[in-house]
Amino acid sequence: MVSMTDKAPIDFWFDFLSPYGYLGSIQIEKLAAEHGREVRWRPTLLGIMVMNVMGLPAVPATPLKGPYSGMESARLFKYFGVERNAFNDGDLPPLPAIRTFTWLNMSDPALAKQFGQALYRAHWSEATDVSTPEAVATFAHDRFGLAESDVIAAIDDPDVKDALKASVGEAIETGVFGVPTFVIDGERFWGNERLPMIERLLATGSLDP
Amino acid sequence: MVSMTDKAPIDFWFDFLSPYGYLGSIQIEKLAAEHGREVRWRPTLLGIMVMNVMGLPAVPATPLKGPYSGMESARLFKYFGVERNAFNDGDLPPLPAIRTFTWLNMSDPALAKQFGQALYRAHWSEATDVSTPEAVATFAHDRFGLAESDVIAAIDDPDVKDALKASVGEAIETGVFGVPTFVIDGERFWGNERLPMIERLLATGSLDP
């Protein structure tokens, strides 16, 4: 394995509301570790990108594509061998969770990533409620020893809101329009289905067969 | 290899205007041959599905996703090792080509498939004009010995138009919304990026890891 310091990190753009993002978070960390890369978790908001910037309806509300996407999400959990046991059948207002991530990420990206991994798993595999500020604060306290009042305050902190807005803006500038999006040495890959391409790029430095 | 008659054919839903469809047509025939399956080519019209049924703008006109899709199309040609040398930079009014396919498919699916493979290659890899009834007729004559007048007549034949409309209707009923879509033993897969999943399903009969 090459040294972790030799190569640029992989940017992983995510939103907690996406089951595809959860699956991608697991797969990209595995691939990155195998190829001596770090993964930088970059928060964004799928709703802003899809509805405000692209002007599209949410995928679940799109004829033909909505039912397919629901089916494929369940199928991908099976394909990747990840348990799907989602709180509220997967529906997650993402702001409390992603603002807490953003807050942690401002001072301690490693802790933020651990929080993100645990929160993704809690919501999608452990049917744990992380849908409200109070629920996220309880989760952050129980799993990471954070003070609940600090989490509640962070979720409403204008600096945190601004940092998240800036991150969404950077996602849009980068051309991110879906979750997960992986950026590796300037190459963008949207979706878990591109992981075999990413694997080839990481292994050989090229996409050529 | 198991006998070709043991297992149900794979349905390959396509439209000639899609570079993804072209790449998928090559890959699915390879995979199917390796696993003792036939591939049934099923024509559809991407424009009807995306714009009329889903109510979405065409992908190239969608902010963020449009530029990504153009980049990814070029990248996939490289990834699959297929030459991209497209007539009119890829822009193809599909009706003359797909009605000719539909006409051939009504009496001789094997010939229709050969025609489809050659036409896809002509447009996307050989920069050959197949964009008008006259150009398709010339192509069908030069490559398959068909009478140009028969091709011109078929492109305007109400029975052929009806057969194509019925096929598009069946695509929509099946939940097809993009090209390529592969249907294998009742499982739908949209896009070339699902080929590794298809490979696992064909090899093991299951999507489980």
Tab-separated table of C-alpha atoms in Angstrom:
chain	number	residue	atom	x	y	z
A	1	MET	CA	0.000	0.000	0.000
A	2	VAL	CA	1.308	3.442	-0.883
A	3	SER	CA	1.555	6.089	1.801
A	4	MET	CA	-1.648	7.965	2.613
A	5	THR	CA	0.225	11.190	2.027
A	6	ASP	CA	1.228	10.488	-1.578
A	7	LYS	CA	-2.115	11.076	-3.209
A	8	ALA	CA	-4.912	13.607	-3.148
A	9	PRO	CA	-7.957	12.770	-1.048
A	10	ILE	CA	-11.212	11.622	-2.625
A	11	ASP	CA	-14.096	14.043	-2.158
A	12	PHE	CA	-17.307	12.292	-1.135
A	13	TRP	CA	-20.364	14.544	-1.558
A	14	PHE	CA	-23.303	13.352	0.513
A	15	ASP	CA	-26.641	14.128	2.114
A	16	PHE	CA	-27.919	11.959	4.956
A	17	LEU	CA	-31.365	11.651	3.379
A	18	SER	CA	-30.017	9.516	0.537
A	19	PRO	CA	-29.797	5.744	0.961
A	20	TYR	CA	-27.438	5.799	-2.014
A	21	GLY	CA	-25.218	8.168	-0.052
A	22	TYR	CA	-25.156	5.751	2.880
A	23	LEU	CA	-24.170	2.827	0.673
A	24	GLY	CA	-21.589	4.984	-1.103
A	25	SER	CA	-20.066	6.091	2.195
A	26	ILE	CA	-19.295	2.481	3.073
A	27	GLN	CA	-18.009	1.464	-0.351
A	28	ILE	CA	-15.773	4.473	-0.978
A	29	GLU	CA	-14.012	4.136	2.377
A	30	LYS	CA	-13.253	0.480	1.549
A	31	LEU	CA	-11.950	1.323	-1.927
A	32	ALA	CA	-9.956	4.316	-0.702
A	33	ALA	CA	-8.280	2.281	2.051
A	34	GLU	CA	-7.318	-0.395	-0.476
A	35	HIS	CA	-5.663	2.214	-2.661
A	36	GLY	CA	-4.015	4.442	-0.062
A	37	ARG	CA	-6.388	7.376	-0.292
A	38	GLU	CA	-8.152	9.473	2.291
A	39	VAL	CA	-11.839	10.335	1.865
A	40	ARG	CA	-13.014	13.872	2.585
A	41	TRP	CA	-16.696	14.016	3.515
A	42	ARG	CA	-18.354	17.026	1.875
A	43	PRO	CA	-21.917	17.886	2.954
A	44	THR	CA	-24.536	19.070	0.476
A	45	LEU	CA	-28.335	19.278	0.262
A	46	LEU	CA	-29.929	17.143	-2.424
A	47	GLY	CA	-33.192	19.095	-2.309
A	48	ILE	CA	-31.459	22.380	-3.174
A	49	MET	CA	-29.537	20.848	-6.063
A	50	VAL	CA	-32.417	18.886	-7.588
A	51	MET	CA	-35.331	21.236	-7.063
A	52	ASN	CA	-33.822	24.722	-6.945
A	53	VAL	CA	-30.885	24.431	-9.345
A	54	MET	CA	-31.965	21.704	-11.745
A	55	GLY	CA	-35.670	22.576	-11.567
A	56	LEU	CA	-36.663	18.924	-11.379
A	57	PRO	CA	-39.213	17.176	-9.182
A	58	ALA	CA	-37.826	14.962	-6.423
A	59	VAL	CA	-36.996	11.521	-7.802
A	60	PRO	CA	-39.679	9.664	-5.777
A	61	ALA	CA	-42.286	11.996	-7.335
A	62	THR	CA	-41.060	11.448	-10.914
A	63	PRO	CA	-43.191	9.120	-13.053
A	64	LEU	CA	-41.435	5.856	-14.022
A	65	LYS	CA	-38.157	6.854	-12.363
A	66	GLY	CA	-39.656	7.156	-8.854
A	67	PRO	CA	-40.804	3.529	-8.542
A	68	TYR	CA	-37.587	2.306	-10.174
A	69	SER	CA	-35.452	4.263	-7.740
A	70	GLY	CA	-37.297	2.877	-4.723
A	71	MET	CA	-36.852	-0.665	-6.027
A	72	GLU	CA	-33.202	-0.102	-6.877
A	73	SER	CA	-32.382	1.381	-3.493
A	74	ALA	CA	-33.658	-1.758	-1.750
A	75	ARG	CA	-31.851	-3.932	-4.294
A	76	LEU	CA	-28.536	-2.129	-3.741
A	77	PHE	CA	-28.659	-2.760	0.006
A	78	LYS	CA	-28.904	-6.450	-0.871
A	79	TYR	CA	-26.191	-6.196	-3.516
A	80	PHE	CA	-23.736	-4.556	-1.120
A	81	GLY	CA	-24.749	-6.763	1.796
A	82	VAL	CA	-25.866	-3.866	4.002
A	83	GLU	CA	-28.832	-4.218	6.345
A	84	ARG	CA	-31.769	-1.969	5.504
A	85	ASN	CA	-33.778	-1.277	8.634
A	86	ALA	CA	-34.688	2.377	8.222
A	87	PHE	CA	-36.334	4.718	10.666
A	88	ASN	CA	-39.670	6.044	9.365
A	89	ASP	CA	-39.170	3.907	6.220
A	90	GLY	CA	-36.197	6.073	5.259
A	91	ASP	CA	-37.800	9.511	5.268
A	92	LEU	CA	-35.336	11.909	6.899
A	93	PRO	CA	-35.481	15.710	7.167
A	94	PRO	CA	-31.726	16.152	6.780
A	95	LEU	CA	-31.017	19.560	8.318
A	96	PRO	CA	-30.496	18.655	12.005
A	97	ALA	CA	-28.107	15.840	11.115
A	98	ILE	CA	-26.175	17.622	8.384
A	99	ARG	CA	-25.795	20.849	10.357
A	100	THR	CA	-24.407	18.834	13.263
A	101	PHE	CA	-21.972	17.174	10.868
A	102	THR	CA	-21.014	20.582	9.474
A	103	TRP	CA	-20.450	21.963	12.953
A	104	LEU	CA	-18.159	19.058	13.929
A	105	ASN	CA	-16.405	19.263	10.568
A	106	MET	CA	-15.415	22.899	11.193
A	107	SER	CA	-13.098	21.869	14.032
A	108	ASP	CA	-12.568	18.106	13.775
A	109	PRO	CA	-13.128	16.432	10.379
A	110	ALA	CA	-12.152	13.009	11.737
A	111	LEU	CA	-14.790	13.184	14.453
A	112	ALA	CA	-17.300	14.577	11.939
A	113	LYS	CA	-16.722	11.560	9.705
A	114	GLN	CA	-17.183	9.123	12.598
A	115	PHE	CA	-20.375	10.939	13.496
A	116	GLY	CA	-21.523	10.793	9.865
A	117	GLN	CA	-20.849	7.091	9.560
A	118	ALA	CA	-22.660	6.328	12.817
A	119	LEU	CA	-25.592	8.560	11.942
A	120	TYR	CA	-26.021	7.063	8.476
A	121	ARG	CA	-26.003	3.578	10.010
A	122	ALA	CA	-28.380	4.630	12.789
A	123	HIS	CA	-30.975	5.985	10.390
A	124	TRP	CA	-30.732	3.428	7.566
A	125	SER	CA	-29.715	0.198	9.330
A	126	GLU	CA	-30.678	0.600	12.968
A	127	ALA	CA	-34.069	2.333	12.688
A	128	THR	CA	-32.873	5.008	15.100
A	129	ASP	CA	-34.571	8.391	15.107
A	130	VAL	CA	-32.181	11.179	14.036
A	131	SER	CA	-34.871	13.291	12.362
A	132	THR	CA	-35.157	16.208	14.810
A	133	PRO	CA	-32.676	18.455	16.627
A	134	GLU	CA	-33.563	16.750	19.896
A	135	ALA	CA	-33.119	13.266	18.474
A	136	VAL	CA	-29.762	14.170	16.896
A	137	ALA	CA	-28.619	15.730	20.179
A	138	THR	CA	-29.548	12.578	22.105
A	139	PHE	CA	-27.774	10.437	19.511
A	140	ALA	CA	-24.641	12.643	19.604
A	141	HIS	CA	-24.614	12.497	23.389
A	142	ASP	CA	-25.177	8.763	23.690
A	143	ARG	CA	-22.682	7.757	20.993
A	144	PHE	CA	-20.045	10.508	21.174
A	145	GLY	CA	-20.436	12.080	24.595
A	146	LEU	CA	-21.320	15.497	23.191
A	147	ALA	CA	-23.385	17.873	25.305
A	148	GLU	CA	-26.950	17.895	24.020
A	149	SER	CA	-27.236	21.646	24.532
A	150	ASP	CA	-24.141	22.219	22.359
A	151	VAL	CA	-25.689	20.177	19.531
A	152	ILE	CA	-29.021	21.973	19.758
A	153	ALA	CA	-27.188	25.322	19.679
A	154	ALA	CA	-25.018	24.278	16.723
A	155	ILE	CA	-28.043	23.280	14.641
A	156	ASP	CA	-29.296	26.855	14.959
A	157	ASP	CA	-25.909	28.597	14.742
A	158	PRO	CA	-25.707	31.126	11.851
A	159	ASP	CA	-22.013	30.277	11.331
A	160	VAL	CA	-22.891	26.611	10.882
A	161	LYS	CA	-25.716	27.491	8.506
A	162	ASP	CA	-23.326	29.662	6.486
A	163	ALA	CA	-20.713	26.905	6.358
A	164	LEU	CA	-23.302	24.451	5.053
A	165	LYS	CA	-24.552	26.970	2.481
A	166	ALA	CA	-20.977	27.497	1.314
A	167	SER	CA	-20.513	23.751	0.980
A	168	VAL	CA	-23.714	23.405	-1.078
A	169	GLY	CA	-22.480	26.278	-3.242
A	170	GLU	CA	-19.194	24.505	-3.796
A	171	ALA	CA	-21.038	21.308	-4.691
A	172	ILE	CA	-22.989	23.171	-7.359
A	173	GLU	CA	-19.848	24.875	-8.702
A	174	THR	CA	-18.195	21.458	-8.886
A	175	GLY	CA	-21.159	20.199	-10.935
A	176	VAL	CA	-22.497	17.862	-8.254
A	177	PHE	CA	-26.178	17.072	-8.875
A	178	GLY	CA	-26.702	13.757	-7.088
A	179	VAL	CA	-25.617	11.766	-4.062
A	180	PRO	CA	-23.202	10.114	-3.746
A	181	THR	CA	-20.791	11.991	-5.994
A	182	PHE	CA	-17.124	11.075	-5.789
A	183	VAL	CA	-14.398	13.388	-7.110
A	184	ILE	CA	-11.024	11.757	-7.679
A	185	ASP	CA	-8.116	13.659	-9.195
A	186	GLY	CA	-10.609	15.985	-10.896
A	187	GLU	CA	-12.825	13.188	-12.270
A	188	ARG	CA	-16.459	13.237	-11.125
A	189	PHE	CA	-18.436	10.040	-10.617
A	190	TRP	CA	-22.114	10.067	-9.741
A	191	GLY	CA	-23.639	7.036	-8.030
A	192	ASN	CA	-22.549	3.736	-6.569
A	193	GLU	CA	-22.820	2.141	-9.993
A	194	ARG	CA	-19.613	3.974	-10.989
A	195	LEU	CA	-17.582	2.247	-8.258
A	196	PRO	CA	-16.080	-0.295	-10.705
A	197	MET	CA	-14.867	2.631	-12.826
A	198	ILE	CA	-13.423	4.283	-9.721
A	199	GLU	CA	-11.706	1.037	-8.816
A	200	ARG	CA	-10.043	0.895	-12.226
A	201	LEU	CA	-8.953	4.526	-11.959
A	202	LEU	CA	-7.513	4.042	-8.465
A	203	ALA	CA	-5.757	0.815	-9.425
A	204	THR	CA	-4.279	1.866	-12.766
A	205	GLY	CA	-4.398	5.671	-12.799
A	206	SER	CA	-6.502	5.474	-15.968
A	207	LEU	CA	-9.966	4.475	-17.161
A	208	ASP	CA	-8.615	2.602	-20.182
A	209	PRO	CA	-9.425	-1.115	-20.310
B	1	MET	CA	-22.176	-23.016	-21.364
B	2	VAL	CA	-25.812	-23.924	-20.819
B	3	SER	CA	-28.120	-24.319	-23.778
B	4	MET	CA	-29.555	-21.128	-25.259
B	5	THR	CA	-33.015	-22.622	-24.885
B	6	ASP	CA	-32.857	-23.154	-21.109
B	7	LYS	CA	-33.302	-19.576	-20.015
B	8	ALA	CA	-35.512	-16.618	-20.809
B	9	PRO	CA	-34.109	-13.982	-23.165
B	10	ILE	CA	-32.844	-10.646	-21.876
B	11	ASP	CA	-34.889	-7.668	-23.045
B	12	PHE	CA	-32.700	-4.793	-24.224
B	13	TRP	CA	-34.671	-1.541	-24.516
B	14	PHE	CA	-32.933	0.954	-26.775
B	15	ASP	CA	-33.158	4.094	-28.881
B	16	PHE	CA	-30.543	4.774	-31.540
B	17	LEU	CA	-30.095	8.375	-30.391
B	18	SER	CA	-28.482	7.271	-27.119
B	19	PRO	CA	-24.724	6.696	-26.979
B	20	TYR	CA	-25.403	4.802	-23.757
B	21	GLY	CA	-27.701	2.514	-25.726
B	22	TYR	CA	-24.945	1.849	-28.244
B	23	LEU	CA	-22.446	0.953	-25.534
B	24	GLY	CA	-25.058	-1.167	-23.770
B	25	SER	CA	-25.880	-3.057	-26.967
B	26	ILE	CA	-22.282	-4.219	-27.211
B	27	GLN	CA	-21.842	-5.089	-23.546
B	28	ILE	CA	-25.123	-6.969	-23.072
B	29	GLU	CA	-24.520	-9.207	-26.080
B	30	LYS	CA	-21.101	-10.141	-24.666
B	31	LEU	CA	-22.511	-10.863	-21.197
B	32	ALA	CA	-25.509	-12.760	-22.561
B	33	ALA	CA	-23.313	-14.971	-24.749
B	34	GLU	CA	-21.096	-15.776	-21.769
B	35	HIS	CA	-24.129	-16.896	-19.778
B	36	GLY	CA	-26.151	-18.709	-22.432
B	37	ARG	CA	-28.825	-16.099	-22.939
B	38	GLU	CA	-30.397	-14.552	-25.996
B	39	VAL	CA	-30.930	-10.772	-26.186
B	40	ARG	CA	-34.216	-9.445	-27.540
B	41	TRP	CA	-33.860	-5.922	-28.945
B	42	ARG	CA	-36.888	-3.798	-27.986
B	43	PRO	CA	-37.220	-0.374	-29.638
B	44	THR	CA	-38.457	2.649	-27.722
B	45	LEU	CA	-38.310	6.446	-28.035
B	46	LEU	CA	-36.389	8.218	-25.307
B	47	GLY	CA	-37.995	11.585	-26.128
B	48	ILE	CA	-41.510	10.276	-25.505
B	49	MET	CA	-40.553	8.668	-22.215
B	50	VAL	CA	-38.544	11.566	-20.808
B	51	MET	CA	-40.489	14.554	-22.043
B	52	ASN	CA	-44.072	13.328	-22.456
B	53	VAL	CA	-44.395	10.749	-19.674
B	54	MET	CA	-41.908	11.931	-17.061
B	55	GLY	CA	-42.379	15.627	-17.830
B	56	LEU	CA	-38.643	16.270	-17.639
B	57	PRO	CA	-36.391	18.340	-19.885
B	58	ALA	CA	-33.975	16.409	-22.090
B	59	VAL	CA	-30.849	15.502	-20.134
B	60	PRO	CA	-28.488	17.709	-22.205
B	61	ALA	CA	-30.717	20.697	-21.347
B	62	THR	CA	-30.771	19.959	-17.597
B	63	PRO	CA	-28.515	22.175	-15.451
B	64	LEU	CA	-25.602	20.320	-13.793
B	65	LYS	CA	-26.711	16.932	-15.139
B	66	GLY	CA	-26.401	17.922	-18.812
B	67	PRO	CA	-22.675	18.711	-18.739
B	68	TYR	CA	-21.995	15.678	-16.547
B	69	SER	CA	-23.823	13.385	-18.943
B	70	GLY	CA	-21.875	14.669	-21.943
B	71	MET	CA	-18.601	14.119	-20.102
B	72	GLU	CA	-19.638	10.697	-18.891
B	73	SER	CA	-20.753	9.536	-22.310
B	74	ALA	CA	-17.298	10.288	-23.730
B	75	ARG	CA	-15.658	8.678	-20.698
B	76	LEU	CA	-17.703	5.491	-21.072
B	77	PHE	CA	-16.583	5.028	-24.672
B	78	LYS	CA	-13.029	5.095	-23.322
B	79	TYR	CA	-13.891	2.813	-20.398
B	80	PHE	CA	-15.443	0.189	-22.669
B	81	GLY	CA	-12.784	0.598	-25.349
B	82	VAL	CA	-15.249	1.616	-28.082
B	83	GLU	CA	-14.305	4.177	-30.713
B	84	ARG	CA	-16.347	7.387	-30.599
B	85	ASN	CA	-16.426	8.949	-34.026
B	86	ALA	CA	-19.991	10.210	-34.259
B	87	PHE	CA	-21.825	11.683	-37.215
B	88	ASN	CA	-22.982	15.264	-36.549
B	89	ASP	CA	-21.327	15.035	-33.111
B	90	GLY	CA	-23.874	12.428	-32.085
B	91	ASP	CA	-27.090	14.275	-32.773
B	92	LEU	CA	-29.488	11.809	-34.408
B	93	PRO	CA	-33.196	12.218	-35.246
B	94	PRO	CA	-34.055	8.596	-34.429
B	95	LEU	CA	-37.298	7.948	-36.330
B	96	PRO	CA	-35.975	6.842	-39.756
B	97	ALA	CA	-33.545	4.388	-38.154
B	98	ILE	CA	-35.848	3.011	-35.489
B	99	ARG	CA	-38.810	2.618	-37.834
B	100	THR	CA	-36.587	0.666	-40.221
B	101	PHE	CA	-35.498	-1.523	-37.314
B	102	THR	CA	-39.138	-1.997	-36.289
B	103	TRP	CA	-40.109	-2.959	-39.841
B	104	LEU	CA	-37.348	-5.573	-40.084
B	105	ASN	CA	-38.152	-6.817	-36.586
B	106	MET	CA	-41.759	-7.581	-37.603
B	107	SER	CA	-40.591	-10.355	-39.925
B	108	ASP	CA	-36.972	-11.145	-39.060
B	109	PRO	CA	-35.700	-10.248	-35.557
B	110	ALA	CA	-32.249	-11.673	-36.263
B	111	LEU	CA	-31.808	-9.437	-39.313
B	112	ALA	CA	-33.250	-6.498	-37.368
B	113	LYS	CA	-30.637	-6.993	-34.669
B	114	GLN	CA	-27.804	-7.148	-37.208
B	115	PHE	CA	-29.164	-3.975	-38.778
B	116	GLY	CA	-29.384	-2.327	-35.359
B	117	GLN	CA	-25.841	-3.249	-34.438
B	118	ALA	CA	-24.491	-1.996	-37.760
B	119	LEU	CA	-26.501	1.215	-37.596
B	120	TYR	CA	-25.456	2.010	-34.046
B	121	ARG	CA	-21.811	1.491	-35.064
B	122	ALA	CA	-22.244	3.515	-38.236
B	123	HIS	CA	-23.632	6.536	-36.415
B	124	TRP	CA	-21.496	6.487	-33.248
B	125	SER	CA	-18.180	4.975	-34.390
B	126	GLU	CA	-18.027	5.424	-38.157
B	127	ALA	CA	-19.427	8.963	-38.561
B	128	THR	CA	-21.868	7.638	-41.148
B	129	ASP	CA	-25.036	9.591	-41.872
B	130	VAL	CA	-28.164	7.615	-40.902
B	131	SER	CA	-30.198	10.653	-39.924
B	132	THR	CA	-32.729	10.833	-42.774
B	133	PRO	CA	-34.961	8.295	-44.548
B	134	GLU	CA	-32.759	8.573	-47.645
B	135	ALA	CA	-29.554	8.059	-45.665
B	136	VAL	CA	-30.980	5.047	-43.813
B	137	ALA	CA	-32.210	3.580	-47.111
B	138	THR	CA	-28.763	3.963	-48.678
B	139	PHE	CA	-27.156	2.410	-45.592
B	140	ALA	CA	-29.624	-0.525	-45.577
B	141	HIS	CA	-29.012	-1.107	-49.285
B	142	ASP	CA	-25.231	-0.890	-49.110
B	143	ARG	CA	-24.823	-3.020	-46.000
B	144	PHE	CA	-27.777	-5.442	-46.211
B	145	GLY	CA	-28.854	-5.420	-49.862
B	146	LEU	CA	-32.311	-4.086	-49.079
B	147	ALA	CA	-34.191	-2.154	-51.770
B	148	GLU	CA	-34.020	1.557	-50.965
B	149	SER	CA	-37.631	2.074	-52.043
B	150	ASP	CA	-38.780	-0.614	-49.583
B	151	VAL	CA	-36.978	1.120	-46.736
B	152	ILE	CA	-38.393	4.540	-47.648
B	153	ALA	CA	-41.888	3.018	-47.795
B	154	ALA	CA	-41.448	1.207	-44.470
B	155	ILE	CA	-40.437	4.419	-42.683
B	156	ASP	CA	-43.805	5.883	-43.669
B	157	ASP	CA	-45.888	2.722	-43.260
B	158	PRO	CA	-48.774	3.127	-40.754
B	159	ASP	CA	-48.367	-0.486	-39.630
B	160	VAL	CA	-44.721	0.138	-38.791
B	161	LYS	CA	-45.615	3.345	-36.951
B	162	ASP	CA	-48.255	1.444	-34.975
B	163	ALA	CA	-45.818	-1.327	-34.107
B	164	LEU	CA	-43.312	1.216	-32.811
B	165	LYS	CA	-45.990	3.024	-30.809
B	166	ALA	CA	-47.026	-0.300	-29.262
B	167	SER	CA	-43.420	-1.008	-28.351
B	168	VAL	CA	-43.020	2.416	-26.704
B	169	GLY	CA	-46.266	1.745	-24.826
B	170	GLU	CA	-44.911	-1.562	-23.600
B	171	ALA	CA	-41.681	0.131	-22.500
B	172	ILE	CA	-43.672	2.583	-20.396
B	173	GLU	CA	-45.843	-0.189	-18.920
B	174	THR	CA	-42.658	-2.071	-18.033
B	175	GLY	CA	-41.387	1.039	-16.236
B	176	VAL	CA	-38.613	1.785	-18.710
B	177	PHE	CA	-37.523	5.443	-18.480
B	178	GLY	CA	-33.976	5.436	-19.806
B	179	VAL	CA	-31.729	3.779	-22.361
B	180	PRO	CA	-30.318	1.210	-22.122
B	181	THR	CA	-32.688	-0.699	-19.863
B	182	PHE	CA	-32.117	-4.402	-19.462
B	183	VAL	CA	-34.853	-6.731	-18.140
B	184	ILE	CA	-33.657	-10.112	-16.899
B	185	ASP	CA	-36.028	-12.602	-15.307
B	186	GLY	CA	-38.289	-9.719	-14.299
B	187	GLU	CA	-35.479	-7.556	-12.840
B	188	ARG	CA	-35.015	-4.138	-14.453
B	189	PHE	CA	-31.595	-2.513	-14.740
B	190	TRP	CA	-31.148	1.001	-16.092
B	191	GLY	CA	-27.783	2.022	-17.519
B	192	ASN	CA	-24.448	0.460	-18.348
B	193	GLU	CA	-23.288	1.075	-14.806
B	194	ARG	CA	-25.545	-1.791	-13.668
B	195	LEU	CA	-23.697	-4.323	-15.848
B	196	PRO	CA	-21.659	-5.666	-12.884
B	197	MET	CA	-24.935	-6.326	-11.046
B	198	ILE	CA	-26.298	-8.049	-14.150
B	199	GLU	CA	-23.164	-10.137	-14.358
B	200	ARG	CA	-23.617	-11.306	-10.771
B	201	LEU	CA	-27.279	-12.129	-11.411
B	202	LEU	CA	-26.499	-14.071	-14.581
B	203	ALA	CA	-23.621	-15.930	-12.961
B	204	THR	CA	-25.229	-16.854	-9.631
B	205	GLY	CA	-28.972	-16.402	-10.143
B	206	SER	CA	-28.975	-13.898	-7.285
B	207	LEU	CA	-27.802	-10.379	-6.438
B	208	ASP	CA	-26.471	-11.446	-3.023
B	209	PRO	CA	-22.746	-10.924	-2.481
